[in-house]
Short mmCIF file of C-alpha atoms in Angstrom, two decimals:
data_model
loop_
_atom_site.label_atom_id
_atom_site.label_comp_id
_atom_site.label_asym_id
_atom_site.label_seq_id
_atom_site.Cartn_x
_atom_site.Cartn_y
_atom_site.Cartn_z
CA MET A 1 78.35 86.08 118.81
CA LYS A 2 82.33 84.80 118.26
CA ILE A 3 84.32 87.00 117.48
CA VAL A 4 88.02 86.74 116.11
CA ILE A 5 90.75 89.11 115.38
CA ASP A 6 93.99 88.86 113.24
CA GLN A 7 96.61 91.03 114.93
CA ASP A 8 98.67 90.66 112.39
CA ARG A 9 96.60 93.00 110.08
CA CYS A 10 95.44 95.28 112.63
CA ILE A 11 96.33 99.28 112.36
CA ALA A 12 95.82 100.17 115.95
CA SER A 13 92.77 102.47 114.50
CA GLY A 14 91.43 102.52 117.52
CA GLN A 15 87.39 102.61 116.44
CA CYS A 16 87.22 99.34 118.06
CA VAL A 17 88.39 100.27 121.18
CA SER A 18 85.39 103.23 120.16
CA ALA A 19 83.25 101.53 120.01
CA VAL A 20 83.30 98.96 122.31
CA GLY A 21 85.87 98.95 124.91
CA GLU A 22 83.91 96.12 127.69
CA VAL A 23 85.41 93.34 124.27
CA PHE A 24 88.81 94.89 122.53
CA ASP A 25 91.47 96.90 123.15
CA GLN A 26 95.22 98.38 122.46
CA ARG A 27 98.53 96.87 123.29
CA ASP A 28 100.32 99.10 125.75
CA GLU A 29 103.37 98.07 122.89
CA ASP A 30 102.35 98.87 119.43
CA GLY A 31 98.21 99.64 119.12
CA VAL A 32 97.03 95.90 117.89
CA VAL A 33 94.26 95.00 118.73
CA VAL A 34 93.73 92.56 121.98
CA LEU A 35 90.36 90.29 122.26
CA LEU A 36 89.24 90.97 126.19
CA ASP A 37 85.78 88.86 125.22
CA PRO A 38 85.48 86.47 122.36
CA THR A 39 81.99 85.59 123.26
CA PRO A 40 80.54 89.19 124.22
CA PRO A 41 76.38 88.71 125.98
CA ALA A 42 73.45 90.23 123.27
CA ASP A 43 73.42 93.69 124.61
CA LEU A 44 77.19 94.51 123.51
CA ALA A 45 76.53 92.61 119.10
CA VAL A 46 74.83 95.82 117.83
CA ALA A 47 78.40 97.38 119.20
CA VAL A 48 80.75 94.84 118.09
CA ARG A 49 79.16 94.41 114.30
CA GLN A 50 79.88 98.38 114.59
CA ALA A 51 83.05 97.96 115.51
CA ALA A 52 83.73 95.61 112.76
CA ALA A 53 82.15 97.58 110.16
CA VAL A 54 84.72 100.39 110.95
CA CYS A 55 87.93 99.02 110.89
CA PRO A 56 90.04 99.59 108.34
CA ALA A 57 92.23 97.05 108.65
CA ARG A 58 89.15 94.24 108.34
CA ALA A 59 90.75 92.60 111.07
CA ILE A 60 87.68 91.92 112.73
CA HIS A 61 84.99 88.52 112.12
CA VAL A 62 82.24 88.36 113.80
CA GLU A 63 81.27 84.76 113.78
CA GLU A 64 77.26 84.62 114.15
CA MET B 1 85.77 96.35 78.18
CA THR B 2 88.27 99.84 78.49
CA GLU B 3 87.14 101.98 76.21
CA THR B 4 88.66 104.98 74.42
CA VAL B 5 88.43 108.22 75.77
CA ASN B 6 88.83 111.42 74.56
CA PRO B 7 91.18 113.39 76.39
CA ALA B 8 88.77 116.78 75.60
CA GLU B 9 85.40 115.13 77.38
CA VAL B 10 87.30 114.42 80.38
CA PRO B 11 86.62 116.37 83.15
CA GLN B 12 89.67 118.12 85.19
CA PHE B 13 90.31 117.48 88.95
CA PRO B 14 89.84 119.45 91.51
CA GLY B 15 87.14 121.02 89.69
CA ALA B 16 86.45 124.13 92.11
CA ARG B 17 83.71 124.33 94.74
CA ALA B 18 80.80 126.30 94.04
CA ALA B 19 81.01 130.11 94.93
CA ARG B 20 77.90 129.74 97.43
CA CYS B 21 78.41 126.17 99.39
CA PRO B 22 82.40 126.69 101.11
CA PHE B 23 81.50 123.16 102.74
CA ASP B 24 80.57 121.56 99.68
CA PRO B 25 82.46 119.35 97.35
CA PRO B 26 82.48 121.13 94.18
CA PRO B 27 79.11 119.85 91.80
CA ALA B 28 81.59 119.08 88.98
CA LEU B 29 82.20 115.34 91.30
CA HIS B 30 78.26 115.44 92.76
CA ALA B 31 77.50 114.71 88.90
CA LEU B 32 80.66 112.07 88.43
CA GLN B 33 79.15 110.36 91.03
CA GLU B 34 75.84 110.00 90.06
CA GLN B 35 77.17 109.32 86.62
CA GLY B 36 79.01 106.40 88.58
CA PRO B 37 81.16 104.53 90.44
CA LEU B 38 84.63 105.74 88.76
CA ALA B 39 85.39 108.18 86.17
CA LYS B 40 88.85 108.80 84.40
CA VAL B 41 89.67 112.94 84.89
CA LYS B 42 92.44 114.54 83.44
CA VAL B 43 95.32 115.72 86.15
CA TRP B 44 97.53 118.62 86.77
CA ASP B 45 99.95 116.82 83.97
CA GLY B 46 97.76 116.17 81.44
CA SER B 47 97.77 112.40 82.80
CA THR B 48 94.05 111.11 82.76
CA PRO B 49 93.83 108.29 86.55
CA TRP B 50 90.43 107.16 87.80
CA LEU B 51 88.26 109.01 90.02
CA VAL B 52 86.59 106.93 93.03
CA THR B 53 83.46 109.26 94.15
CA ARG B 54 81.03 106.02 95.54
CA TYR B 55 81.65 105.21 98.82
CA GLU B 56 81.51 101.39 98.76
CA GLU B 57 84.08 100.65 95.93
CA GLN B 58 85.99 103.22 97.55
CA ARG B 59 86.62 101.21 101.33
CA ALA B 60 87.09 98.02 98.37
CA LEU B 61 89.92 99.75 97.12
CA LEU B 62 91.29 101.48 99.86
CA ALA B 63 90.94 97.40 101.60
CA ASP B 64 92.13 95.45 98.67
CA PRO B 65 96.24 94.51 98.68
CA ARG B 66 96.31 94.86 94.88
CA VAL B 67 96.11 98.88 95.37
CA SER B 68 99.76 100.28 96.57
CA ALA B 69 100.31 103.70 98.37
CA ASP B 70 103.68 103.67 96.73
CA VAL B 71 104.30 107.11 95.81
CA THR B 72 107.54 105.65 93.81
CA ARG B 73 105.26 104.01 91.58
CA PRO B 74 104.75 104.48 87.94
CA GLY B 75 101.59 105.44 87.89
CA TYR B 76 101.19 107.42 90.74
CA PRO B 77 99.16 109.80 90.39
CA ARG B 78 101.18 112.72 92.56
CA SER B 79 98.58 115.31 93.32
CA ALA B 80 101.75 118.08 92.44
CA PRO B 81 104.41 118.42 90.48
CA VAL B 82 107.92 117.39 92.56
CA VAL B 83 111.57 118.07 91.98
CA SER B 84 112.42 115.03 91.37
CA ARG B 85 110.96 111.33 91.27
CA ASN B 86 113.85 109.59 92.80
CA GLY B 87 113.33 110.94 96.41
CA SER B 88 112.22 108.75 99.60
CA ALA B 89 109.20 109.20 100.42
CA ILE B 90 108.54 111.24 103.57
CA SER B 91 108.12 108.05 105.65
CA PHE B 92 105.14 105.10 106.14
CA ILE B 93 102.05 106.86 104.64
CA LEU B 94 102.98 106.83 100.53
CA MET B 95 104.46 103.19 100.83
CA ASP B 96 103.30 99.56 101.12
CA ASP B 97 103.24 96.42 103.62
CA PRO B 98 105.52 95.69 105.08
CA GLU B 99 108.24 98.59 104.87
CA HIS B 100 104.73 100.62 106.01
CA ALA B 101 104.08 98.27 108.96
CA ARG B 102 107.68 97.75 110.51
CA LEU B 103 107.65 101.90 109.89
CA ARG B 104 103.87 102.60 111.49
CA ARG B 105 104.34 99.80 113.82
CA MET B 106 106.91 102.21 115.85
CA VAL B 107 104.59 105.04 116.07
CA GLN B 108 100.88 103.30 116.92
CA ALA B 109 101.56 103.40 120.97
CA PRO B 110 101.11 107.11 122.67
CA PHE B 111 98.15 106.45 119.78
CA THR B 112 95.93 104.23 121.54
CA VAL B 113 92.85 105.03 122.54
CA ARG B 114 93.03 105.17 126.22
CA ARG B 115 96.46 106.21 126.51
CA ILE B 116 94.97 109.21 123.81
CA GLU B 117 92.58 109.69 127.26
CA THR B 118 95.08 110.17 129.88
CA LEU B 119 95.71 113.40 127.50
CA ARG B 120 91.66 115.25 128.00
CA PRO B 121 92.46 116.68 131.07
CA ALA B 122 95.87 118.76 129.72
CA VAL B 123 94.03 119.13 126.42
CA GLN B 124 91.06 120.64 128.34
CA LYS B 125 94.17 123.02 130.40
CA ILE B 126 94.49 124.76 126.88
CA VAL B 127 91.49 124.83 125.13
CA ASP B 128 90.49 126.33 129.27
CA GLY B 129 93.57 128.40 129.08
CA LEU B 130 93.11 129.52 125.17
CA ILE B 131 89.31 130.92 125.50
CA ASP B 132 90.74 132.81 128.71
CA ASP B 133 93.11 134.59 127.00
CA MET B 134 91.06 135.18 123.84
CA LEU B 135 87.88 136.54 126.11
CA ALA B 136 90.24 138.83 127.96
CA GLY B 137 91.66 139.86 124.40
CA PRO B 138 89.99 142.44 121.82
CA SER B 139 87.24 141.32 120.11
CA PRO B 140 86.85 140.62 116.85
CA VAL B 141 89.71 138.50 116.69
CA ASP B 142 91.44 136.02 113.95
CA LEU B 143 90.25 132.53 115.69
CA VAL B 144 92.61 130.53 113.31
CA GLU B 145 95.41 131.96 115.50
CA ALA B 146 93.71 132.59 118.53
CA PHE B 147 92.12 129.19 119.21
CA ALA B 148 92.69 126.62 115.75
CA LEU B 149 96.13 126.76 115.37
CA PRO B 150 97.66 126.71 118.83
CA VAL B 151 95.11 123.57 120.60
CA PRO B 152 96.91 121.06 117.85
CA SER B 153 100.23 122.56 117.46
CA LEU B 154 100.81 122.63 121.75
CA VAL B 155 100.06 119.33 121.76
CA ILE B 156 101.21 117.48 119.08
CA CYS B 157 104.60 119.31 120.50
CA GLU B 158 104.27 117.14 124.30
CA LEU B 159 103.65 114.37 122.44
CA LEU B 160 106.37 114.93 119.93
CA GLY B 161 108.83 116.59 122.23
CA VAL B 162 108.77 119.45 120.49
CA PRO B 163 109.71 122.93 121.60
CA TYR B 164 106.16 125.25 120.98
CA ALA B 165 108.62 128.42 120.54
CA ASP B 166 109.59 126.91 117.07
CA HIS B 167 105.68 126.51 116.39
CA GLU B 168 105.99 130.26 113.83
CA PHE B 169 108.66 128.11 111.55
CA PHE B 170 106.77 124.76 111.48
CA GLN B 171 103.57 126.54 110.77
CA ASP B 172 105.17 128.03 108.38
CA ASN B 173 107.23 125.39 106.66
CA SER B 174 104.73 123.12 106.99
CA LYS B 175 101.64 125.88 104.89
CA ILE B 176 104.58 125.75 101.98
CA LEU B 177 104.61 122.04 102.29
CA ILE B 178 100.71 121.67 101.83
CA ARG B 179 99.83 124.01 99.70
CA ARG B 180 98.24 122.59 96.00
CA ALA B 181 100.03 126.10 94.19
CA ALA B 182 103.07 126.14 95.61
CA ASP B 183 106.51 125.73 93.66
CA PRO B 184 107.92 122.61 93.63
CA GLU B 185 111.59 123.57 94.81
CA GLU B 186 109.29 125.57 97.45
CA ARG B 187 108.16 122.86 98.32
CA ALA B 188 111.16 120.54 98.63
CA ALA B 189 113.09 123.58 100.70
CA ALA B 190 110.29 123.62 102.84
CA PHE B 191 110.13 120.08 103.30
CA ALA B 192 114.17 120.31 103.88
CA ARG B 193 114.66 122.39 106.55
CA LEU B 194 111.92 120.91 108.71
CA VAL B 195 113.52 117.47 108.06
CA GLY B 196 117.13 119.42 109.19
CA TYR B 197 114.62 120.60 112.38
CA LEU B 198 113.76 117.45 113.49
CA ASP B 199 117.05 115.89 112.62
CA ASP B 200 118.36 118.60 115.45
CA LEU B 201 115.76 117.04 117.78
CA VAL B 202 116.34 112.77 117.39
CA GLY B 203 120.02 113.96 117.86
CA GLN B 204 119.33 115.92 120.93
CA LYS B 205 117.00 112.81 122.91
CA LEU B 206 119.87 110.97 121.51
CA ASP B 207 122.30 113.15 124.06
CA HIS B 208 119.33 113.97 126.31
CA PRO B 209 116.30 111.51 125.87
CA GLY B 210 112.99 111.83 128.01
CA GLU B 211 108.91 110.23 128.09
CA ASP B 212 107.63 111.50 123.82
CA LEU B 213 108.12 109.78 120.59
CA LEU B 214 111.59 111.37 119.43
CA SER B 215 112.93 109.89 122.02
CA ARG B 216 110.88 106.69 121.15
CA LEU B 217 112.40 107.06 118.43
CA ALA B 218 116.13 108.53 118.68
CA GLU B 219 115.75 104.51 120.95
CA ARG B 220 114.92 102.58 118.34
CA ILE B 221 117.66 104.04 116.35
CA ARG B 222 119.92 103.43 118.77
CA THR B 223 118.94 99.34 118.95
CA GLY B 224 119.13 99.32 115.22
CA GLU B 225 116.01 99.19 113.61
CA LEU B 226 115.47 102.51 112.64
CA THR B 227 118.08 105.22 110.62
CA ARG B 228 118.63 107.77 111.62
CA PRO B 229 116.98 109.93 108.60
CA GLU B 230 113.88 107.15 108.76
CA ALA B 231 113.23 109.17 112.09
CA ALA B 232 113.63 112.64 110.84
CA ARG B 233 111.21 111.97 108.38
CA MET B 234 108.01 110.63 110.52
CA GLY B 235 108.52 113.07 112.54
CA VAL B 236 108.02 115.36 109.95
CA LEU B 237 105.21 113.44 109.27
CA LEU B 238 103.94 113.52 112.77
CA LEU B 239 104.65 117.62 113.09
CA VAL B 240 102.67 118.93 110.32
CA ALA B 241 100.18 115.79 110.31
CA GLY B 242 99.44 116.69 113.98
CA HIS B 243 97.99 120.32 113.29
CA GLU B 244 97.37 121.16 110.21
CA THR B 245 94.45 119.02 109.71
CA THR B 246 93.03 119.61 113.81
CA ALA B 247 93.60 122.86 113.31
CA ASN B 248 91.58 122.72 109.55
CA MET B 249 89.12 120.74 111.26
CA ILE B 250 88.14 123.09 114.46
CA ALA B 251 88.21 126.76 112.25
CA LEU B 252 86.13 124.94 109.09
CA GLY B 253 83.73 123.77 111.84
CA THR B 254 83.63 126.47 114.09
CA LEU B 255 82.24 128.24 110.90
CA ALA B 256 79.91 125.78 109.07
CA LEU B 257 77.92 125.68 112.90
CA LEU B 258 78.35 129.02 113.29
CA GLU B 259 76.26 129.02 108.91
CA HIS B 260 74.16 126.01 111.24
CA PRO B 261 72.57 127.99 113.78
CA ASP B 262 70.53 125.45 114.47
CA GLN B 263 73.70 122.74 115.06
CA LEU B 264 75.75 124.98 116.89
CA ASP B 265 72.59 125.40 119.47
CA LEU B 266 72.91 121.88 119.87
CA LEU B 267 76.85 122.40 121.12
CA ARG B 268 76.45 125.37 122.86
CA ARG B 269 73.92 124.25 125.15
CA THR B 270 75.24 119.97 126.18
CA ASP B 271 77.92 118.62 128.61
CA ASP B 272 76.94 115.44 126.82
CA PRO B 273 79.97 113.00 126.18
CA LYS B 274 77.91 111.42 123.33
CA LEU B 275 76.28 114.18 121.43
CA ILE B 276 79.68 115.43 120.87
CA ALA B 277 81.78 112.78 119.41
CA GLY B 278 78.67 112.25 117.25
CA ALA B 279 79.38 116.16 116.82
CA VAL B 280 82.64 115.42 116.21
CA GLU B 281 82.24 112.22 113.67
CA GLU B 282 79.24 114.46 111.52
CA LEU B 283 81.43 117.19 111.24
CA LEU B 284 84.39 115.48 109.63
CA ARG B 285 81.89 113.54 107.59
CA TYR B 286 80.81 116.67 105.94
CA LEU B 287 83.69 119.19 105.94
CA ASN B 288 86.04 116.64 105.17
CA ILE B 289 88.96 118.29 104.55
CA THR B 290 91.64 116.18 103.08
CA HIS B 291 89.67 117.18 99.88
CA SER B 292 92.91 116.33 97.12
CA GLY B 293 91.85 112.58 97.73
CA ARG B 294 93.75 109.27 98.19
CA ARG B 295 96.28 108.56 95.95
CA ARG B 296 96.85 105.21 94.86
CA VAL B 297 98.32 103.30 91.89
CA ALA B 298 97.07 99.46 90.50
CA LEU B 299 98.94 97.05 91.33
CA GLU B 300 96.65 94.08 88.69
CA ASP B 301 93.38 94.50 86.84
CA ILE B 302 91.03 95.16 89.47
CA GLU B 303 87.28 94.60 87.97
CA ILE B 304 85.39 96.75 89.74
CA GLY B 305 81.86 98.80 89.62
CA GLY B 306 81.56 98.11 86.13
CA GLN B 307 85.28 99.04 84.43
CA VAL B 308 88.58 97.29 85.28
CA ILE B 309 91.64 99.04 85.85
CA ARG B 310 94.03 98.11 84.49
CA ALA B 311 97.61 97.46 86.37
CA GLY B 312 99.48 100.33 86.65
CA ASP B 313 96.66 102.97 86.48
CA GLY B 314 96.59 105.82 88.62
CA LEU B 315 93.50 105.79 91.08
CA ILE B 316 92.08 109.20 92.72
CA LEU B 317 89.97 107.87 95.72
CA ALA B 318 87.63 111.72 96.62
CA ASN B 319 86.75 110.76 100.42
CA ASP B 320 85.10 114.11 99.85
CA ILE B 321 82.60 113.18 97.87
CA ALA B 322 82.47 109.62 99.50
CA ASN B 323 81.27 110.90 102.69
CA ARG B 324 78.60 112.90 100.64
CA ASP B 325 77.37 109.77 98.61
CA PRO B 326 73.36 109.27 98.96
CA ALA B 327 73.70 105.30 99.44
CA ALA B 328 75.61 105.38 102.39
CA PHE B 329 74.36 108.70 103.92
CA PRO B 330 70.95 109.79 103.29
CA ASP B 331 70.27 113.37 103.15
CA PRO B 332 74.22 113.79 102.61
CA ASP B 333 74.37 117.70 102.01
CA ARG B 334 72.92 118.09 105.66
CA LEU B 335 74.42 119.24 108.53
CA ASP B 336 73.07 116.70 110.88
CA LEU B 337 75.11 116.38 114.16
CA ARG B 338 73.00 114.00 115.87
CA ARG B 339 73.40 111.06 112.97
CA ASP B 340 74.97 108.30 113.12
CA ALA B 341 77.85 109.26 110.98
CA ARG B 342 81.07 107.18 112.07
CA ARG B 343 81.34 104.88 109.34
CA HIS B 344 82.74 107.82 106.93
CA VAL B 345 85.72 107.88 105.32
CA ALA B 346 87.54 111.10 106.24
CA PHE B 347 90.61 109.59 108.21
CA GLY B 348 90.68 107.22 104.46
CA PHE B 349 90.20 103.01 104.38
CA GLY B 350 92.51 100.71 104.83
CA VAL B 351 96.45 99.91 106.36
CA HIS B 352 96.54 103.98 105.00
CA GLN B 353 94.22 104.98 107.53
CA CYS B 354 94.80 108.00 109.80
CA LEU B 355 97.51 107.01 112.56
CA GLY B 356 96.56 109.95 115.09
CA GLN B 357 92.44 109.41 114.50
CA PRO B 358 92.10 108.52 118.46
CA LEU B 359 94.24 112.65 119.07
CA ALA B 360 92.07 114.26 116.35
CA ARG B 361 89.14 113.43 118.06
CA MET B 362 89.95 114.12 121.58
CA GLU B 363 91.39 117.30 121.01
CA LEU B 364 87.99 118.08 118.33
CA GLN B 365 85.10 116.86 121.43
CA VAL B 366 86.74 119.01 123.91
CA ALA B 367 87.33 122.05 121.38
CA TYR B 368 83.57 122.34 120.30
CA GLY B 369 82.52 120.73 123.40
CA THR B 370 83.92 123.97 125.52
CA LEU B 371 84.29 126.69 122.76
CA TYR B 372 80.38 127.17 122.18
CA ARG B 373 79.35 126.63 125.50
CA ARG B 374 82.31 129.07 127.17
CA VAL B 375 81.50 131.80 124.45
CA PRO B 376 77.89 131.65 123.01
CA THR B 377 77.58 135.12 121.73
CA LEU B 378 79.87 134.00 119.37
CA ARG B 379 79.58 135.17 116.19
CA LEU B 380 81.09 135.81 112.35
CA ALA B 381 83.09 139.68 112.71
CA THR B 382 82.61 139.19 108.86
CA GLU B 383 80.48 138.19 105.88
CA LEU B 384 80.63 134.86 104.57
CA GLU B 385 81.92 136.19 100.85
CA ARG B 386 84.87 137.88 102.67
CA ILE B 387 86.46 134.34 104.33
CA PRO B 388 89.95 132.96 102.89
CA PHE B 389 88.90 129.65 102.01
CA LYS B 390 92.02 127.37 101.90
CA HIS B 391 91.07 125.95 98.12
CA ASP B 392 94.68 125.86 97.53
CA GLY B 393 95.80 123.86 99.38
CA GLN B 394 95.08 119.86 99.72
CA VAL B 395 94.05 120.00 103.76
CA TYR B 396 91.03 122.18 103.31
CA GLY B 397 89.73 125.67 105.14
CA VAL B 398 90.66 128.55 105.95
CA TYR B 399 93.18 131.10 106.43
CA GLU B 400 91.42 132.98 108.57
CA LEU B 401 88.58 133.67 110.44
CA PRO B 402 87.59 137.18 112.70
CA VAL B 403 85.42 136.80 114.65
CA ALA B 404 83.92 138.52 117.35
CA TRP B 405 81.04 137.19 121.02
#
């Protein structure tokens, strides 16, 4: 699994951080998404897909 | 593709809820959703915008850049009459990018998940203090006044840097602002009073900055990134949105749980943060208090759900009924705190999705997670039929909730 994020699209809803805080964080200055781990372990795959599905700005892309 | 619509057959929106089902969307919405993902409806000014009823189409349209939230565009379906169509929007919620993103990004920092998490102990203290006061006072009591309204009001005041001592002033004016039936002049006057109040506060923060959000906005004024009227309007938006919504969720959620004792029992007997967080998502989905729909206007022709939306057509995205779409949520009319409801659209979808959602979630987790555990005998002190529901509100809820223990 490989994750690509689009910081320009991000609106800082924070739903990715709630879904899987091991993989996503937010910038202190404006809440925009930060990718902590672009190739997370398999046991986080379900949570990562959930994060991408709930992202309101469609700023998270998951390549399997 | 566009069919000629007989105006007499176009259903009126918003419709009325069924008398015995105060937690369910109006039956007419269910009927429209069954017929298809989009339908024309007639609104207060006689115009006939599209009503989008199904979950998938609603998410697709709310994330579509061909759809505008700009209230000043012709065709935008306003939810109520306004004094002047030329007035500027309250703030970024009624603007498109890049203006929307420019303003929204200035106020995103305090609402990150981790920053909000640091406020949890303070919110817990507020909640416990209000419950202490309630238990020390007479029973029955109005839960709205004693608990549901003060919790988010105290929190947003702290976050923004607004004196809580002024709560009657801003709560009363907020109420007028979001009442569907309010007279346009009355609403404009309430808005002007709130803008004036926030403008004064921003002026004070310019002279004596603190650590709060209004002080951050004052700093942006000083650097030339923001005008003072923009800051005051943003302050109004955050203050109103920051207390009205959560207050209604606390009170209406409590009533819904009292009417579903098996579900209430789950919360009464747990301190499991996961279960409580899941319960909050399900109550957000099930109650969907923003029952007036998200409003948009099409910038181009859009083909969706077997229909063609024409450029300039108004769109109302009824998120209450989308959250009851059986294709998205099996057995959608059942309140089931154990279901995974995180995909709900109670906070909207697309770039305008609620800015304060991490705060709302945390406040609701603390409120629901504490109140029923600490007051296990909490009960309704009147009949359900006597509860005054906010049928006329932009935001649904109850005006008062008499409870005893």
